Amino acid sequence: MPLTVKRPARLSWRSLLPWVVGILPVACGLTVMHWQIERELRASSQATTRQVVEHVEHILDNLANAAQVLLPLAGSPCEPAQLTLRSQVTRNAFVRSTNLFRDNTLYCSSLFGDFDEPVDANDYTDGHLWLMDGNSVTPGHPLLVYRLSDGARGAISTVDGDHLVTALRLIGPNEQLQLRVGNAWLGQDGRVHAGAPAPAATADVTLGSTRYPFSVHGGYAADKPAQLLRSQYPALLSLLLVLGVVAAGVCRWQIRRASSPSAELQRALEADEFLPYFQPVVRKGDYRWAGAEVLMRWNHPREGLVRPDLFIPYAEHSGQIVAMTRALMLHTAQSLAPYTALLEDGFHIGVNITADHCRDLTLLDDCQTFLQHFPPGRVRLTLELTERKLIEPTPIALELFEKLHAMGVMIALDDFGTGQSSLNYLRQFKVDYLKIDQSFVAMIGGDALSQHILDSIIELSAKLGLGIVAEGVETEVQRDYLAQHGVDFQQGYLFGRPMPADAFLQALAAQPGAARLPQGAPPEIMRG
Ligand code: G
Ligand code: G
Ligand code: MN
């Protein structure tokens, strides 16, 4: 089984957050600037539209004035009236022509004198205004016509569309402006269109005249705000971008800082990433599994399976090892409890503890919780203290071990032979087992002196009445040597490597004479 299982990196909040934090000020700034620009554009559009309305009203005042003067002549013969018609063209700016009509017939014109053309009052909005796209004199050329009547008689004055188009173009060179009369409108393109003009995409404004039946439509194209943003606010825009980048950078830095080893361990603890692996401990003779040591593995989302020597030192340094061991014991209990039928009575479960566990009595609760998962006497919990870092025999530590013993929990001294524990130490903590370090087991078959050291350790433990477990047994020569020299329990690759719970249970079920599995056990364990 490979020790590291690589998984693809996930898209996590840690990688997304700097983006969000960077984009947020830029988005907020852009929103505010956009809102500001829209307000400015609306105000400007309203002002221009009003200006156009006023200008067209001024033109129409000229037309109305001419028609007013000519109205009394309507119905009288054309010949004597013609000079007055022409003088009104001269006297009133913007007036291109003046005409008289009677009974729906235009009979007199400033341009031609006697004339004969039909006049339909229905062409005129409110009977007064008609936006034409040309007449017989200038076909295809816009023309605004003003009509004033008194019964069946009346006067008509016209203004050239060029005056209107020029106003639309000059008053709002950057805007979309249209003049609407009835069901026709004049655009800045100088053409008369039927229907109503399309509303502007930005800052659409419609303003009607209170004095004449026309309205002016103003506004801007859809890309106007963005265009303004680029041309008017380049400094502010750059500032926003820099702000965004800085915010994202600071956020990323903070997250990295928060990913210090202890923060990362805390995250892993909350994400329940610490898993128990089990290495069997066998009994001399039949070499059946009499117990197991629980070894922690970190199932890291990116790094895969991490070995404990890489993170246990950090966890011990920061004090998080206590919570991590608690989680590990809970996992272990939950993994094994459904399969207690596979465990022989008094099955040893070894859990590694450190000096941090001995500063208060919380370990008692943890052990109690662990044991409650199993029928009484089925499991023998053994706490392994390493001899490399000796635990201070403080009153609280001594009380803890006293109570642990009363609960039936056993104590093993791990890595024995590598430190300097005294006989007094072994007695104070009421050690039950010595676990001979694998470096001594590796000496078997070596020179006489090395072998002598091993023999002395075994002899010593026998004299003290302690149980012995030999660690790191890899060969049959080592196994047989240890068995012959009175070592009751052995642990090592020869019997089994540390393995995950399901593999462990599967192998346990496959042992000759294994107890029957309970109903409902997962098939992968039955298969073993
Ligand atoms: O299998 P191995 O690589 O698991 O173990 C490496 C070292 O980490 C050993 O010294 C072992 O005692 C230690 N270790 C493994 N699991 C734990 C644990 O849960 N707690 C502590 N304190 N040490 C552990
Ligand atoms: O808790 P302790 O320090 O005893 O941890 C046991 C360590 O020894 C673990 O890292 C485990 O993987 C390792 N180990 C267990 N059996 C063998 C073995 O037979 N040979 C070697 N080299 N290492 C072993
Ligand atoms: Mn150990």
XYZ file of C-alpha atoms and ligand atoms in Angstrom:
577
model
C 0.000 0.000 0.000
C 1.487 3.392 -0.949
C 2.030 5.743 1.964
C 1.068 8.853 0.046
C -2.115 9.103 -1.964
C -1.987 12.196 -4.176
C -5.281 13.910 -4.712
C -5.967 16.777 -7.113
C -5.945 20.204 -5.426
C -9.469 21.381 -4.643
C -10.860 24.837 -5.246
C -11.078 26.006 -1.654
C -12.176 29.231 0.040
C -8.475 29.851 0.737
C -7.742 30.244 -2.950
C -10.985 32.094 -3.714
C -10.972 34.597 -0.857
C -8.107 36.821 -2.133
C -9.939 37.134 -5.442
C -13.157 38.140 -3.710
C -11.326 40.616 -1.458
C -9.456 42.054 -4.458
C -12.479 42.346 -6.697
C -14.779 43.768 -4.008
C -13.283 47.324 -3.755
C -12.973 47.533 -7.529
C -16.583 46.425 -7.994
C -17.849 48.813 -5.295
C -15.811 51.710 -6.709
C -17.011 51.027 -10.226
C -20.617 50.844 -9.051
C -20.375 54.191 -7.263
C -18.606 55.815 -10.217
C -21.153 54.389 -12.615
C -24.005 55.718 -10.502
C -22.345 59.136 -10.370
C -21.830 59.178 -14.137
C -25.434 58.163 -14.766
C -26.605 61.022 -12.576
C -24.416 63.485 -14.433
C -25.561 62.176 -17.802
C -29.219 62.449 -16.799
C -28.771 66.031 -15.632
C -26.940 66.938 -18.809
C -29.523 65.171 -20.973
C -32.330 67.048 -19.246
C -30.580 70.382 -19.734
C -29.935 69.802 -23.444
C -33.438 68.561 -24.094
C -34.851 71.664 -22.427
C -32.580 73.845 -24.560
C -33.819 72.169 -27.739
C -37.444 72.582 -26.655
C -36.849 76.272 -26.025
C -35.081 76.734 -29.333
C -37.851 75.002 -31.326
C -40.448 77.040 -29.438
C -38.546 80.158 -30.444
C -38.628 79.070 -34.116
C -42.337 78.261 -33.859
C -42.958 81.689 -32.287
C -41.661 83.178 -35.537
C -43.960 80.941 -37.579
C -46.936 81.645 -35.323
C -46.290 85.358 -35.477
C -46.277 85.347 -39.297
C -49.480 83.259 -39.424
C -51.133 85.559 -36.890
C -50.420 88.607 -39.029
C -51.682 86.864 -42.201
C -54.830 85.303 -40.732
C -57.052 88.375 -41.442
C -56.093 88.120 -45.144
C -57.184 84.503 -45.446
C -60.120 84.153 -47.804
C -59.385 87.449 -49.614
C -57.885 87.356 -53.164
C -54.257 86.340 -53.523
C -52.942 89.111 -55.747
C -53.259 92.026 -53.201
C -52.215 89.789 -50.279
C -49.028 88.496 -51.911
C -46.778 91.365 -50.843
C -47.795 90.947 -47.173
C -47.076 87.204 -47.481
C -43.559 87.935 -48.735
C -42.898 90.654 -46.171
C -43.658 88.147 -43.374
C -40.988 85.826 -44.817
C -38.504 88.638 -44.600
C -39.559 90.002 -41.231
C -39.557 86.682 -39.367
C -36.342 84.777 -39.064
C -36.684 81.018 -39.789
C -39.846 81.483 -41.880
C -39.267 79.943 -45.310
C -42.689 80.473 -46.813
C -46.156 81.726 -45.959
C -49.455 80.603 -47.484
C -53.219 81.188 -47.309
C -55.915 78.536 -47.497
C -59.660 78.488 -47.860
C -62.020 75.503 -47.799
C -59.253 72.888 -47.678
C -57.387 74.461 -50.590
C -54.083 76.294 -50.439
C -54.805 79.096 -52.919
C -52.014 81.631 -52.301
C -48.253 81.168 -51.665
C -45.417 83.626 -50.922
C -43.316 81.795 -53.466
C -45.729 81.299 -56.401
C -48.614 83.664 -55.797
C -51.802 81.924 -56.984
C -51.663 78.271 -56.157
C -53.918 75.247 -55.908
C -53.154 72.425 -53.564
C -55.366 70.500 -51.128
C -54.954 71.125 -47.395
C -56.117 68.491 -44.876
C -56.478 69.654 -41.274
C -56.066 66.025 -40.163
C -52.398 66.077 -41.228
C -51.716 68.578 -38.442
C -51.200 67.549 -34.849
C -53.751 69.459 -32.770
C -54.587 71.201 -36.030
C -51.329 73.169 -35.816
C -48.112 71.271 -36.586
C -47.046 68.921 -39.352
C -43.579 67.441 -39.706
C -43.249 66.662 -43.429
C -40.483 64.729 -45.126
C -40.692 67.068 -48.126
C -43.111 68.964 -50.325
C -43.494 69.780 -54.000
C -40.840 72.536 -53.813
C -38.184 70.552 -51.957
C -39.086 66.865 -52.137
C -37.307 64.617 -49.624
C -36.246 67.581 -47.518
C -37.725 67.909 -43.983
C -40.118 70.716 -43.342
C -42.104 71.833 -40.307
C -45.433 73.438 -41.086
C -47.490 75.661 -38.791
C -51.196 76.137 -39.464
C -53.481 78.775 -37.961
C -57.162 78.739 -38.892
C -60.312 80.734 -38.361
C -63.178 78.488 -39.461
C -62.516 77.268 -42.998
C -59.895 79.956 -43.651
C -56.384 80.146 -42.406
C -52.678 80.870 -42.822
C -49.765 78.463 -43.038
C -46.074 79.193 -42.422
C -43.152 76.810 -42.828
C -39.629 76.447 -41.529
C -36.882 74.543 -43.294
C -35.957 71.292 -41.526
C -32.276 72.309 -41.723
C -32.826 74.802 -38.896
C -34.199 72.031 -36.714
C -31.530 69.483 -37.632
C -28.807 72.041 -36.951
C -30.325 72.696 -33.523
C -30.411 68.953 -32.753
C -26.806 68.536 -33.863
C -25.288 71.630 -32.305
C -27.072 71.713 -28.964
C -26.339 68.054 -28.241
C -23.332 66.985 -30.318
C -22.627 64.037 -27.967
C -26.234 63.078 -27.410
C -29.012 61.378 -29.228
C -31.696 64.060 -29.796
C -34.985 63.734 -31.672
C -37.845 66.113 -32.339
C -41.224 64.426 -32.357
C -44.412 65.869 -33.825
C -47.469 63.588 -33.809
C -46.556 60.309 -35.383
C -43.306 61.437 -36.997
C -39.892 62.373 -35.708
C -36.804 64.104 -36.972
C -33.389 62.756 -36.041
C -29.851 64.111 -36.133
C -29.464 62.248 -39.449
C -31.691 64.942 -41.015
C -34.440 62.460 -41.934
C -38.083 62.239 -40.950
C -39.088 58.843 -39.572
C -42.557 57.468 -38.866
C -43.697 56.356 -35.416
C -41.998 57.050 -32.096
C -38.200 57.236 -31.614
C -36.604 54.328 -29.704
C -35.778 55.291 -26.097
C -32.102 56.040 -25.465
C -30.102 53.298 -23.683
C -28.750 55.739 -21.095
C -30.376 58.773 -19.432
C -33.487 58.686 -21.627
C -35.417 61.969 -21.295
C -38.651 63.093 -23.006
C -39.731 66.705 -22.670
C -42.897 68.093 -24.237
C -43.503 71.739 -25.075
C -46.276 73.411 -23.122
C -46.997 75.810 -25.953
C -46.818 73.724 -29.150
C -47.691 70.092 -29.819
C -44.177 68.635 -30.059
C -41.731 66.869 -27.774
C -37.976 66.411 -27.690
C -36.311 63.086 -26.849
C -32.759 62.983 -25.495
C -30.267 60.496 -24.090
C -27.022 58.664 -24.714
C -25.821 55.461 -26.343
C -25.276 52.350 -24.180
C -21.464 52.611 -24.207
C -21.421 56.255 -23.103
C -20.885 55.603 -19.324
C -17.966 53.234 -19.962
C -16.478 55.681 -22.431
C -16.758 58.506 -19.886
C -15.305 56.295 -17.160
C -12.195 55.704 -19.244
C -11.759 59.261 -20.464
C -12.762 61.222 -17.323
C -11.569 59.068 -14.422
C -8.314 57.357 -15.449
C -6.567 58.277 -12.179
C -9.425 57.079 -9.992
C -9.693 53.904 -12.049
C -5.984 53.162 -11.628
C -6.260 53.855 -7.904
C -9.135 51.371 -7.638
C -7.128 48.709 -9.455
C -4.103 49.256 -7.222
C -6.389 49.111 -4.170
C -7.852 45.818 -5.384
C -4.445 44.278 -5.977
C -3.181 45.443 -2.576
C -6.307 44.142 -0.806
C -5.979 40.773 -2.534
C -2.276 40.635 -1.697
C -2.820 41.429 1.977
C -5.600 38.856 2.169
C -3.411 36.187 0.563
C -0.583 37.021 2.926
C -2.917 36.768 5.921
C -4.226 33.408 4.755
C -0.688 32.130 4.259
C 0.207 33.345 7.699
C -2.858 31.604 9.084
C -1.586 28.411 7.435
C 1.193 28.119 10.003
C 1.702 24.542 11.178
C -0.493 24.938 14.245
C -3.307 26.675 12.293
C -3.091 23.929 9.710
C -3.275 21.263 12.423
C -6.309 23.000 13.901
C -7.985 23.022 10.497
C -7.184 19.324 10.020
C -8.571 18.531 13.453
C -11.831 20.302 12.627
C -11.953 18.561 9.254
C -11.410 15.204 11.015
C -8.360 14.354 8.931
C -6.434 12.315 11.544
C -6.985 8.600 11.078
C -5.914 5.593 13.116
C -3.688 2.963 11.491
C -3.245 -0.341 13.251
C -0.090 -2.436 13.582
C -0.645 -5.889 15.056
C 1.140 -7.118 18.186
C 1.486 -10.946 18.259
C 1.826 -13.424 21.083
C 4.744 -15.835 21.272
C 3.929 -19.371 20.155
C 0.918 -19.247 17.842
C 1.753 -15.667 16.765
C -1.913 -14.782 16.677
C -2.829 -11.158 16.995
C -3.107 -10.321 20.658
C -3.325 -6.591 20.202
C -2.467 -3.609 18.059
C -0.722 -0.284 18.308
C -2.716 2.691 17.068
C -0.542 4.923 14.878
C -1.768 8.283 13.715
C -1.925 9.191 10.038
C -2.890 12.547 8.606
C -5.128 12.209 5.594
C -4.177 15.607 4.156
C -6.432 16.903 1.332
C -3.442 17.915 -0.836
C -0.434 16.035 0.524
C -2.176 12.704 0.851
C -1.261 10.426 3.733
C 1.266 12.138 6.018
C 3.430 10.132 8.438
C 3.321 11.149 12.093
C 7.035 11.962 12.477
C 6.377 14.957 10.174
C 3.615 16.549 12.251
C 3.584 15.012 15.763
C 6.540 17.234 16.843
C 4.528 20.358 15.851
C 1.437 19.017 17.587
C 3.432 18.341 20.757
C 5.048 21.757 20.601
C 1.683 23.555 20.273
C -0.168 21.341 22.739
C -2.662 20.229 20.077
C -1.569 16.616 20.485
C -4.083 16.204 23.334
C -7.106 17.058 21.162
C -5.660 15.059 18.277
C -5.199 11.964 20.429
C -8.739 12.358 21.734
C -10.064 12.411 18.167
C -7.865 9.435 17.275
C -9.145 7.388 20.224
C -12.729 8.195 19.294
C -12.082 7.125 15.690
C -10.439 3.937 16.895
C -13.319 3.069 19.196
C -15.899 3.758 16.498
C -13.996 1.678 13.926
C -13.528 -1.348 16.193
C -16.682 -1.340 18.333
C -18.972 -2.939 15.689
C -16.502 -5.837 15.345
C -15.683 -6.691 18.952
C -16.549 -10.302 18.085
C -13.275 -10.421 16.135
C -11.210 -9.401 19.163
C -10.182 -11.957 21.723
C -10.783 -11.073 25.371
C -8.199 -8.657 26.723
C -7.168 -7.525 23.238
C -4.472 -4.858 23.699
C -4.987 -1.489 22.089
C -1.849 0.641 22.394
C -2.207 4.406 22.161
C 0.810 6.743 22.174
C 0.637 9.613 24.647
C 3.013 12.456 25.487
C 3.924 14.670 28.422
C 1.136 17.091 27.464
C -1.448 14.489 28.391
C -0.159 14.392 31.966
C -0.717 18.031 32.918
C -4.330 17.441 33.963
C -6.817 14.604 34.397
C -8.719 14.939 31.096
C -7.032 11.787 29.817
C -9.145 9.846 32.334
C -12.333 10.934 30.569
C -10.850 10.135 27.178
C -9.946 6.612 28.310
C -13.340 6.161 29.957
C -15.114 7.188 26.752
C -12.923 4.830 24.758
C -13.596 1.826 26.982
C -17.345 2.464 27.070
C -17.488 1.487 23.391
C -16.608 -2.135 24.241
C -18.042 -4.901 26.419
C -16.229 -4.983 29.798
C -12.906 -6.830 29.635
C -12.927 -7.196 25.841
C -10.283 -4.560 25.255
C -7.184 -3.706 27.268
C -6.200 -0.096 26.740
C -2.440 0.425 26.965
C -0.949 3.909 26.993
C 2.542 4.103 25.522
C 4.855 6.759 27.010
C 8.009 7.354 25.073
C 11.238 7.054 26.955
C 12.854 9.680 24.718
C 11.020 12.510 26.504
C 10.380 11.486 30.086
C 7.257 12.708 31.866
C 7.829 14.737 35.037
C 6.533 12.864 38.093
C 4.436 15.813 39.294
C 1.639 15.211 41.831
C -0.988 15.625 39.120
C 0.818 13.149 36.821
C 1.123 10.612 39.635
C -2.563 11.037 40.485
C -3.449 10.545 36.830
C -1.529 7.265 36.587
C -2.957 6.095 39.888
C -6.489 6.575 38.572
C -5.673 5.111 35.165
C -4.500 1.950 36.890
C -7.649 1.837 38.966
C -9.609 1.973 35.707
C -7.662 -0.999 34.363
C -5.659 1.000 31.839
C -2.072 -0.272 31.410
C 1.119 1.681 30.862
C 3.899 0.723 28.462
C 7.273 2.432 28.214
C 7.897 2.951 24.505
C 11.299 2.958 22.761
C 12.813 1.399 25.853
C 16.602 1.495 25.976
C 16.927 4.769 24.103
C 16.424 7.099 27.096
C 17.443 7.134 30.721
C 14.475 6.073 32.804
C 15.445 4.902 36.271
C 14.012 1.996 38.193
C 12.348 4.584 40.390
C 10.619 6.056 37.365
C 9.264 2.663 36.319
C 7.905 2.180 39.818
C 6.437 5.669 40.205
C 4.395 5.377 37.036
C 3.557 1.718 37.665
C 4.727 0.706 34.195
C 3.290 -2.649 33.056
C 5.167 -3.221 29.797
C 8.470 -2.318 28.224
C 8.566 -1.941 24.476
C 12.121 -2.735 23.401
C 13.210 -0.276 20.780
C 13.614 -1.647 17.287
C 17.291 -0.633 17.196
C 18.029 -3.410 19.732
C 16.006 -5.954 17.815
C 18.033 -5.069 14.747
C 21.173 -6.118 16.669
C 20.121 -9.745 16.723
C 22.724 -11.741 14.827
C 25.205 -8.874 15.171
C 28.354 -8.743 17.263
C 28.507 -10.236 20.737
C 28.398 -6.917 22.582
C 25.170 -5.734 20.896
C 23.509 -9.011 21.579
C 24.593 -8.764 25.183
C 22.825 -5.403 25.588
C 19.591 -6.887 24.282
C 19.887 -9.860 26.571
C 20.431 -7.541 29.543
C 17.291 -5.533 28.754
C 15.205 -8.682 28.529
C 16.712 -9.981 31.750
C 16.090 -6.709 33.548
C 12.437 -6.542 32.597
C 11.928 -10.125 33.671
C 13.444 -9.326 37.061
C 11.159 -6.307 37.439
C 8.173 -8.453 36.578
C 7.292 -6.343 33.536
C 5.814 -7.618 30.295
C 8.002 -7.189 27.208
C 7.078 -6.244 23.683
C 9.795 -6.267 21.043
C 9.366 -3.733 18.258
C 10.592 -3.764 14.676
C 10.704 -7.538 14.192
C 11.419 -8.093 10.520
C 12.912 -11.575 10.207
C 12.154 -15.065 11.414
C 15.624 -15.219 12.968
C 14.740 -12.225 15.143
C 11.331 -13.688 15.949
C 12.730 -17.028 17.063
C 15.585 -15.474 19.018
C 13.216 -13.201 20.957
C 10.774 -16.041 21.607
C 13.556 -18.234 22.959
C 14.705 -15.465 25.260
C 11.374 -14.968 26.955
C 9.873 -12.068 24.990
C 6.133 -12.690 25.071
C 4.902 -10.135 22.540
C 6.328 -8.991 19.236
C 5.498 -6.265 16.765
C 7.019 -5.612 13.347
C 6.748 -5.830 9.587
C 7.185 -9.614 9.799
C 3.684 -9.836 11.273
C 2.047 -6.809 9.764
C 2.641 -3.232 8.758
C 0.522 -0.391 10.095
C -2.760 -0.589 8.152
C -6.110 1.195 7.977
C -9.034 -0.066 10.059
C -10.822 -2.007 7.330
C -7.671 -3.858 6.242
C -6.880 -4.569 9.878
C -10.343 -5.991 10.569
C -10.240 -7.982 7.343
C -6.903 -9.545 8.267
C -8.151 -10.208 11.784
C -11.218 -12.012 10.430
C -8.989 -14.119 8.152
C -6.944 -15.532 11.042
C -7.499 -19.250 11.604
C -10.128 -19.799 14.266
C -11.308 -16.185 14.159
C -14.605 -15.486 15.792
C -17.633 -15.187 13.577
C -18.501 -11.719 12.369
C -21.708 -10.118 13.566
C -24.679 -9.901 11.214
C -24.508 -6.932 8.864
C -20.723 -6.613 8.737
C -19.547 -4.939 5.526
C -18.736 -7.506 2.815
C -15.173 -6.217 2.333
C -14.359 -7.448 5.834
C -16.157 -10.775 5.348
C -14.157 -11.359 2.161
C -10.852 -11.540 4.050
O 4.292 4.303 12.109
P 5.118 5.282 12.500
O 5.624 6.006 11.328
O 3.672 5.522 12.604
O 5.220 6.229 13.734
C 6.194 7.254 13.798
C 6.307 7.833 15.174
O 5.154 8.570 15.494
C 6.461 6.775 16.247
O 7.454 7.209 17.161
C 5.136 6.756 16.923
O 5.272 6.451 18.284
C 4.657 8.170 16.748
N 3.206 8.219 16.741
C 2.358 7.590 15.911
N 1.067 7.852 16.238
C 1.122 8.669 17.328
C 0.144 9.272 18.153
O -1.056 9.095 17.993
N 0.555 10.052 19.181
C 1.873 10.263 19.416
N 2.196 11.040 20.416
N 2.833 9.706 18.668
C 2.464 8.903 17.634
O 5.525 4.283 18.744
P 6.829 3.780 18.138
O 7.945 4.738 18.231
O 7.161 2.436 18.650
O 6.437 3.617 16.609
C 6.692 2.503 15.844
C 7.329 2.936 14.559
O 8.091 1.883 14.030
C 6.336 3.303 13.512
O 6.892 4.298 12.730
C 6.217 2.045 12.704
O 5.802 2.294 11.371
C 7.645 1.558 12.741
N 7.771 0.092 12.577
C 6.931 -0.865 13.033
N 7.378 -2.096 12.721
C 8.551 -1.929 12.066
C 9.498 -2.839 11.482
O 9.363 -4.054 11.516
N 10.583 -2.283 10.913
C 10.800 -0.955 10.875
N 11.885 -0.470 10.283
N 9.917 -0.059 11.391
C 8.810 -0.540 11.988
Mn 4.511 3.467 20.169
